mmCIF file with all atom_site columns, C-alpha atoms in Angstrom:
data_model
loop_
_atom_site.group_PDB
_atom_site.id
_atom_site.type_symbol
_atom_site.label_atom_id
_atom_site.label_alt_id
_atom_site.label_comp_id
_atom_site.label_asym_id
_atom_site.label_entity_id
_atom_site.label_seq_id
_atom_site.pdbx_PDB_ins_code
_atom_site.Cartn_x
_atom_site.Cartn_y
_atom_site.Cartn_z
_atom_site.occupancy
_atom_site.B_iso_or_equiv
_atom_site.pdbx_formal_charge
_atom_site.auth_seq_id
_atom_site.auth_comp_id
_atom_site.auth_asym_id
_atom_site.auth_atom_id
_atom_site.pdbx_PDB_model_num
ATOM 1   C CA . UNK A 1 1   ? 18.829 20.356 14.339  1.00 39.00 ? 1   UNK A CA 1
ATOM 2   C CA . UNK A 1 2   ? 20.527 22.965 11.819  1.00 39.00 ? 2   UNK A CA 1
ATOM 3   C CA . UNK A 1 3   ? 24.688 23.536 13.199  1.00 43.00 ? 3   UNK A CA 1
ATOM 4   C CA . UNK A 1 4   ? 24.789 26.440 10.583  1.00 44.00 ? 4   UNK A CA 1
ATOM 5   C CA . UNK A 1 5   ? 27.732 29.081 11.062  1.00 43.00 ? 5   UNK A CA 1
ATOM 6   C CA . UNK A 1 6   ? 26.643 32.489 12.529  1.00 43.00 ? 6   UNK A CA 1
ATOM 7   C CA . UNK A 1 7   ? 27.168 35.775 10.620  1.00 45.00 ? 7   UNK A CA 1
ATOM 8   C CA . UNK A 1 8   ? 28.820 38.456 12.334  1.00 44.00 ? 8   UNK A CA 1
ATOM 9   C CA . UNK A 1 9   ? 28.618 41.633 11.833  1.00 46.00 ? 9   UNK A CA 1
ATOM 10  C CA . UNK A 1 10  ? 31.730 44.344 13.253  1.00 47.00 ? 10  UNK A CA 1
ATOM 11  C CA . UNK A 1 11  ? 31.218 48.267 12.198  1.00 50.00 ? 11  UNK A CA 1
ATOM 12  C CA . UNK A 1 12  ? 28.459 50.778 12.239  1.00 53.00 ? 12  UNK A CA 1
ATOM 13  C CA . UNK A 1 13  ? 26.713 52.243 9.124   1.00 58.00 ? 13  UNK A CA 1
ATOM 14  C CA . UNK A 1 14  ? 27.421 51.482 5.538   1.00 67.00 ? 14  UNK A CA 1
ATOM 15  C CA . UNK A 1 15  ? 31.078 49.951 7.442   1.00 72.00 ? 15  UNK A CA 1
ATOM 16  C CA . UNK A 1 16  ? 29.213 47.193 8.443   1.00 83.00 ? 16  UNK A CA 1
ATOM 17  C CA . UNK A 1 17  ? 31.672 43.684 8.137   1.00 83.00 ? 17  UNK A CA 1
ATOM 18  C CA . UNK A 1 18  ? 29.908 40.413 7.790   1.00 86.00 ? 18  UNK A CA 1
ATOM 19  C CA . UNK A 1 19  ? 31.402 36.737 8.404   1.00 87.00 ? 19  UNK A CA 1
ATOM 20  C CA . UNK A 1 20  ? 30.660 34.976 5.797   1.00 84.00 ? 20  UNK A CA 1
ATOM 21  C CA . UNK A 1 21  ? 31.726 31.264 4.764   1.00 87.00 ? 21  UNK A CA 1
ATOM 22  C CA . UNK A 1 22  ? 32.392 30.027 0.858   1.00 85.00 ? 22  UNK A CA 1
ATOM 23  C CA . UNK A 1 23  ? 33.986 27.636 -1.012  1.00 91.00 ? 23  UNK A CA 1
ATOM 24  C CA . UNK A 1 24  ? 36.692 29.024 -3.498  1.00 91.00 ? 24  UNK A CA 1
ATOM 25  C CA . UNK A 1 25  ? 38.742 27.291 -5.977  1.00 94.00 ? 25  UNK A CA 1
ATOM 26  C CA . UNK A 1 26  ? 42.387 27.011 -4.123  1.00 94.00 ? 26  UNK A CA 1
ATOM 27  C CA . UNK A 1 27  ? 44.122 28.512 -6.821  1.00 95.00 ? 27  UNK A CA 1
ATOM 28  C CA . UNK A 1 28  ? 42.148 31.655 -7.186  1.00 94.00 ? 28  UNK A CA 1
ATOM 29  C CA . UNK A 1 29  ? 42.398 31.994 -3.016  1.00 93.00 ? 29  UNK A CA 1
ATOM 30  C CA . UNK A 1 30  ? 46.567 31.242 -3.242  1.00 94.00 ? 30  UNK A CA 1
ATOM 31  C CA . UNK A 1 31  ? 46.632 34.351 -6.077  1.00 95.00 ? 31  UNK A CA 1
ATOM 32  C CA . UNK A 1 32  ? 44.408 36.404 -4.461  1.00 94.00 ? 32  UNK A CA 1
ATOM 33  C CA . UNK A 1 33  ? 46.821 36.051 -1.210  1.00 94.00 ? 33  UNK A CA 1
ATOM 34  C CA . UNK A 1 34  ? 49.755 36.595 -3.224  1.00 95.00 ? 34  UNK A CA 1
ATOM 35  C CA . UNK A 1 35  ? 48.782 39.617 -5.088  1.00 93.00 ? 35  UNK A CA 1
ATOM 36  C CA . UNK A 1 36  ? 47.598 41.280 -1.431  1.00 94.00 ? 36  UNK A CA 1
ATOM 37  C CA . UNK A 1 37  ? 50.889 40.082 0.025   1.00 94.00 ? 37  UNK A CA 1
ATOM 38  C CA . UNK A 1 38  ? 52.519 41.428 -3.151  1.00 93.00 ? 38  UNK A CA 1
ATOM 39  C CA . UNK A 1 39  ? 50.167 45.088 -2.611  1.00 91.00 ? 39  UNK A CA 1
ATOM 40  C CA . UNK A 1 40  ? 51.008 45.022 1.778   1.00 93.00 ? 40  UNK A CA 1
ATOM 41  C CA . UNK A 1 41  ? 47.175 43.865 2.272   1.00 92.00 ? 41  UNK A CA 1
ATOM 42  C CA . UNK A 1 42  ? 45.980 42.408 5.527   1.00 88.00 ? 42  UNK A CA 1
ATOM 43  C CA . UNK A 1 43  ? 45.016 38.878 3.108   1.00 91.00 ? 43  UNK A CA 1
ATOM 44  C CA . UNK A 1 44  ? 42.719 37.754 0.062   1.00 92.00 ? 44  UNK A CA 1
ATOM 45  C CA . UNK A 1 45  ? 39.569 39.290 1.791   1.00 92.00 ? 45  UNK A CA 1
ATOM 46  C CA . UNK A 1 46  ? 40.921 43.029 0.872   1.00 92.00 ? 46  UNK A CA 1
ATOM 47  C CA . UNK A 1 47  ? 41.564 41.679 -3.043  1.00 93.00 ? 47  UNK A CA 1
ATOM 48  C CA . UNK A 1 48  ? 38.128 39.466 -2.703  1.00 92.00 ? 48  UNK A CA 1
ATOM 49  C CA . UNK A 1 49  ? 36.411 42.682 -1.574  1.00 92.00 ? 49  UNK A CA 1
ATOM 50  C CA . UNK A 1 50  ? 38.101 44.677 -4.518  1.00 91.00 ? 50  UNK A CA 1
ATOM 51  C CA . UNK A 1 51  ? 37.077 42.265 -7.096  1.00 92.00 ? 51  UNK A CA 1
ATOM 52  C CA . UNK A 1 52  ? 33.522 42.328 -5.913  1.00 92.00 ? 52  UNK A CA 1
ATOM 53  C CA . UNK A 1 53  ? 34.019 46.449 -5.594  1.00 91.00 ? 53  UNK A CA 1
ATOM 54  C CA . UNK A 1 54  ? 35.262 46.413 -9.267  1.00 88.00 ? 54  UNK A CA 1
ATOM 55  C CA . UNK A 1 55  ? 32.726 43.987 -10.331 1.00 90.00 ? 55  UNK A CA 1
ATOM 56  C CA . UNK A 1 56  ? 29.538 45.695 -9.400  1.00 88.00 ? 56  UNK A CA 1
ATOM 57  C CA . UNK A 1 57  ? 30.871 48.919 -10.708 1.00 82.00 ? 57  UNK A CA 1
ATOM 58  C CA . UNK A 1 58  ? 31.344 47.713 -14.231 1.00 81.00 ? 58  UNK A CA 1
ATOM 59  C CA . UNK A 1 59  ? 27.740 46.268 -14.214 1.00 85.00 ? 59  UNK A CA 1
ATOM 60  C CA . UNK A 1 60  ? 26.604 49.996 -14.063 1.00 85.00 ? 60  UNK A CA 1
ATOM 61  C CA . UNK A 1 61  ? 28.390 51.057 -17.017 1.00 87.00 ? 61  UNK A CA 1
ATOM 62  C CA . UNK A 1 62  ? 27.840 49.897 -20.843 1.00 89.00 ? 62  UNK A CA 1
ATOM 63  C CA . UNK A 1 63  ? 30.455 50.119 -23.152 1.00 90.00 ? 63  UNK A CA 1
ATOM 64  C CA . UNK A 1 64  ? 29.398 50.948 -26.784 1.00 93.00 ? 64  UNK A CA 1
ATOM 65  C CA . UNK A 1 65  ? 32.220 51.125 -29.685 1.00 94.00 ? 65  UNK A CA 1
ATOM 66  C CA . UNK A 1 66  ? 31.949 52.625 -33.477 1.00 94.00 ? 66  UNK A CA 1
ATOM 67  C CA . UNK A 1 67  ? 34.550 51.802 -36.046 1.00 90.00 ? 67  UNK A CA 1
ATOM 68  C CA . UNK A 1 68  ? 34.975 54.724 -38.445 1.00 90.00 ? 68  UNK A CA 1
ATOM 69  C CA . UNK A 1 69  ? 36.100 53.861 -42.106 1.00 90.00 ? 69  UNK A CA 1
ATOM 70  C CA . UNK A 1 70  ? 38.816 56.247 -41.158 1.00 90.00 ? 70  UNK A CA 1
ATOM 71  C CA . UNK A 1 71  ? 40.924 53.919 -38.812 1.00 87.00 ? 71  UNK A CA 1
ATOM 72  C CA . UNK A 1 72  ? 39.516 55.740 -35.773 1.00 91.00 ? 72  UNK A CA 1
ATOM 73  C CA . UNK A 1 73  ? 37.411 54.366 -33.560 1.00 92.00 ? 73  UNK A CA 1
ATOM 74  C CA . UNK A 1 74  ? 34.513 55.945 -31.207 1.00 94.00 ? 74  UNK A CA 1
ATOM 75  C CA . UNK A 1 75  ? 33.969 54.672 -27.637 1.00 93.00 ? 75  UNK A CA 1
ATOM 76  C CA . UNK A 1 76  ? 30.927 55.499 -25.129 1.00 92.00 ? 76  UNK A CA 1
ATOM 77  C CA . UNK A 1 77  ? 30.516 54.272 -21.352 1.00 89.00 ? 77  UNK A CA 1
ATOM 78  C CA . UNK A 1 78  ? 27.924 54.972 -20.299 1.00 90.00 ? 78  UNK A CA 1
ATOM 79  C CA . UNK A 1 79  ? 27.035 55.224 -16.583 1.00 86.00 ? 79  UNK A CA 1
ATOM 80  C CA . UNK A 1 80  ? 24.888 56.253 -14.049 1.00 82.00 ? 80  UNK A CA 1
ATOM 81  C CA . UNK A 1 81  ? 25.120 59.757 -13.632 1.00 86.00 ? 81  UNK A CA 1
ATOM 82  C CA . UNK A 1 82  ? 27.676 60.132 -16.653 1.00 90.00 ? 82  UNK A CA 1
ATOM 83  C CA . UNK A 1 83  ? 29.218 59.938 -20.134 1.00 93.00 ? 83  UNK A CA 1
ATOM 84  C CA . UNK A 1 84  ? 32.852 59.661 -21.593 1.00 92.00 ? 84  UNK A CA 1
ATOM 85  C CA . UNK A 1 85  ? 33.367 59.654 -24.982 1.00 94.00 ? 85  UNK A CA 1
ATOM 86  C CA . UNK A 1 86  ? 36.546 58.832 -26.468 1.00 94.00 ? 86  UNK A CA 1
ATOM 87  C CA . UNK A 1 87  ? 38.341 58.767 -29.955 1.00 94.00 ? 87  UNK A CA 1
ATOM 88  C CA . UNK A 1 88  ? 40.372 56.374 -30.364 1.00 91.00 ? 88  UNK A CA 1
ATOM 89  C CA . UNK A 1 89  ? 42.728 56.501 -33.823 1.00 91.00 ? 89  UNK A CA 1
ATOM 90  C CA . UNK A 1 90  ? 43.932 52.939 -33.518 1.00 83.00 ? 90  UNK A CA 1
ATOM 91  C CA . UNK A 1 91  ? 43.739 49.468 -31.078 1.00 81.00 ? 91  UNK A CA 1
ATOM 92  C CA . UNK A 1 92  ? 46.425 46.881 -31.662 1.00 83.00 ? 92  UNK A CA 1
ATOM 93  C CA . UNK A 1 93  ? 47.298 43.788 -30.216 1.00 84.00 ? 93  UNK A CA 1
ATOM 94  C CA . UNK A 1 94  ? 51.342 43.479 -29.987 1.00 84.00 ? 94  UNK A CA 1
ATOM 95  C CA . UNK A 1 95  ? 52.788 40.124 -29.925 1.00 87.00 ? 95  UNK A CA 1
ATOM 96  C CA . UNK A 1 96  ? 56.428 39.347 -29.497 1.00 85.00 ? 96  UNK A CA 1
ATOM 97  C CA . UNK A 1 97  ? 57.042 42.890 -27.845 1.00 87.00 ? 97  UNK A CA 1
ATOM 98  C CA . UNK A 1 98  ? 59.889 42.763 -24.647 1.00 89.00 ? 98  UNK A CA 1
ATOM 99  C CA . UNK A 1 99  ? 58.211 42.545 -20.833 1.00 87.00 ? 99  UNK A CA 1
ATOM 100 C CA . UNK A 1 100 ? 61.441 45.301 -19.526 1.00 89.00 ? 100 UNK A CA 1
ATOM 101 C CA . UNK A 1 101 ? 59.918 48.225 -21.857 1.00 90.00 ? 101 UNK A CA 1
ATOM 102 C CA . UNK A 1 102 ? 56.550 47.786 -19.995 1.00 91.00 ? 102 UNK A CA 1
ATOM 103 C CA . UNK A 1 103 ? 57.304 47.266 -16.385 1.00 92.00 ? 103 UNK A CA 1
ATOM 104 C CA . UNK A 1 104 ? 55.427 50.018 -14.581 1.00 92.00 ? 104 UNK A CA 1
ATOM 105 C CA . UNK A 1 105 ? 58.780 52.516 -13.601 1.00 94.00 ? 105 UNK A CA 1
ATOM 106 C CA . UNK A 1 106 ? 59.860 52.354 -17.399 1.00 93.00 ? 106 UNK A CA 1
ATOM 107 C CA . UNK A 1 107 ? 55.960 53.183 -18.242 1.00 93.00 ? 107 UNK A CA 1
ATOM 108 C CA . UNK A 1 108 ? 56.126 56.148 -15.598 1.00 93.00 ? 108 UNK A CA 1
ATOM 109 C CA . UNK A 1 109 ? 59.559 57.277 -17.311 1.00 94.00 ? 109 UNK A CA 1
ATOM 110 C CA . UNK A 1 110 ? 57.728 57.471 -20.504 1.00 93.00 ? 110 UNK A CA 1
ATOM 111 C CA . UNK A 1 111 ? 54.725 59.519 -19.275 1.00 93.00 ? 111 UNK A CA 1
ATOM 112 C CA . UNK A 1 112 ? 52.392 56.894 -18.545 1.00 90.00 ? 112 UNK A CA 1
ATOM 113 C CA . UNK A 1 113 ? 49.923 56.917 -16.059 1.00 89.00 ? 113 UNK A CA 1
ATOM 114 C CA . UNK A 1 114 ? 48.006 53.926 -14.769 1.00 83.00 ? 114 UNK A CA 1
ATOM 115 C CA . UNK A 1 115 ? 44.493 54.526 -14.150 1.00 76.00 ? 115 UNK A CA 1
#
């Protein structure tokens, strides 16, 4: 006799919720309900679901780079139903830099903008 756990399903249309039941490595679960704790989600399903959300979006794209003699360096993604194209003149790896000059607000105060 199978004593399986039930799916259930809550919403209509593409909202449709299922149950479902994993296993998860209990430090990826503790930092996943941290970070939505952190954000003011309702638990680690919302940053579960945005990893998966994130996930199958970057599957769709490919990424294709050129390094010019020049220094600069020319980027593709391509996706679906578009292209961006970038020039890039430089990429550089800092090491040793200071964690206050990049905290998001001082990032905003120097025109940043996260996307």
């Amino acid at each position: 006799m199978y004593y399986g756990i039930k799916a259930l399903t809550v919403g209509r249309g593409e909202s449709v919720r299922a149950k479902i039941t994993t296993t998860i490595e209990e430090a990826l679960l503790n930092k996943a309900k941290a970070l939505a704790k952190q954000e003011g989600l309702s638990g680690a399903n919302a940053i579960i679901e945005r990893a998966l959300e994130l996930y199958f979006t970057s599957i769709q794209s490919e990424v294709w780079e050129k390094s010019l003699s020049s220094g600069w360096i020319k980027k593709l993604v391509l996706k679906r139903d578009s292209i961006l194209y970038e020039n890039i003149k430089c990429r550089k790896t800092m090491e040793n830099c200071r964690p206050d000059d990049y905290t998001p607000e001082s990032l905003k105060a120097k025109g940043w903008k996260k996307v």
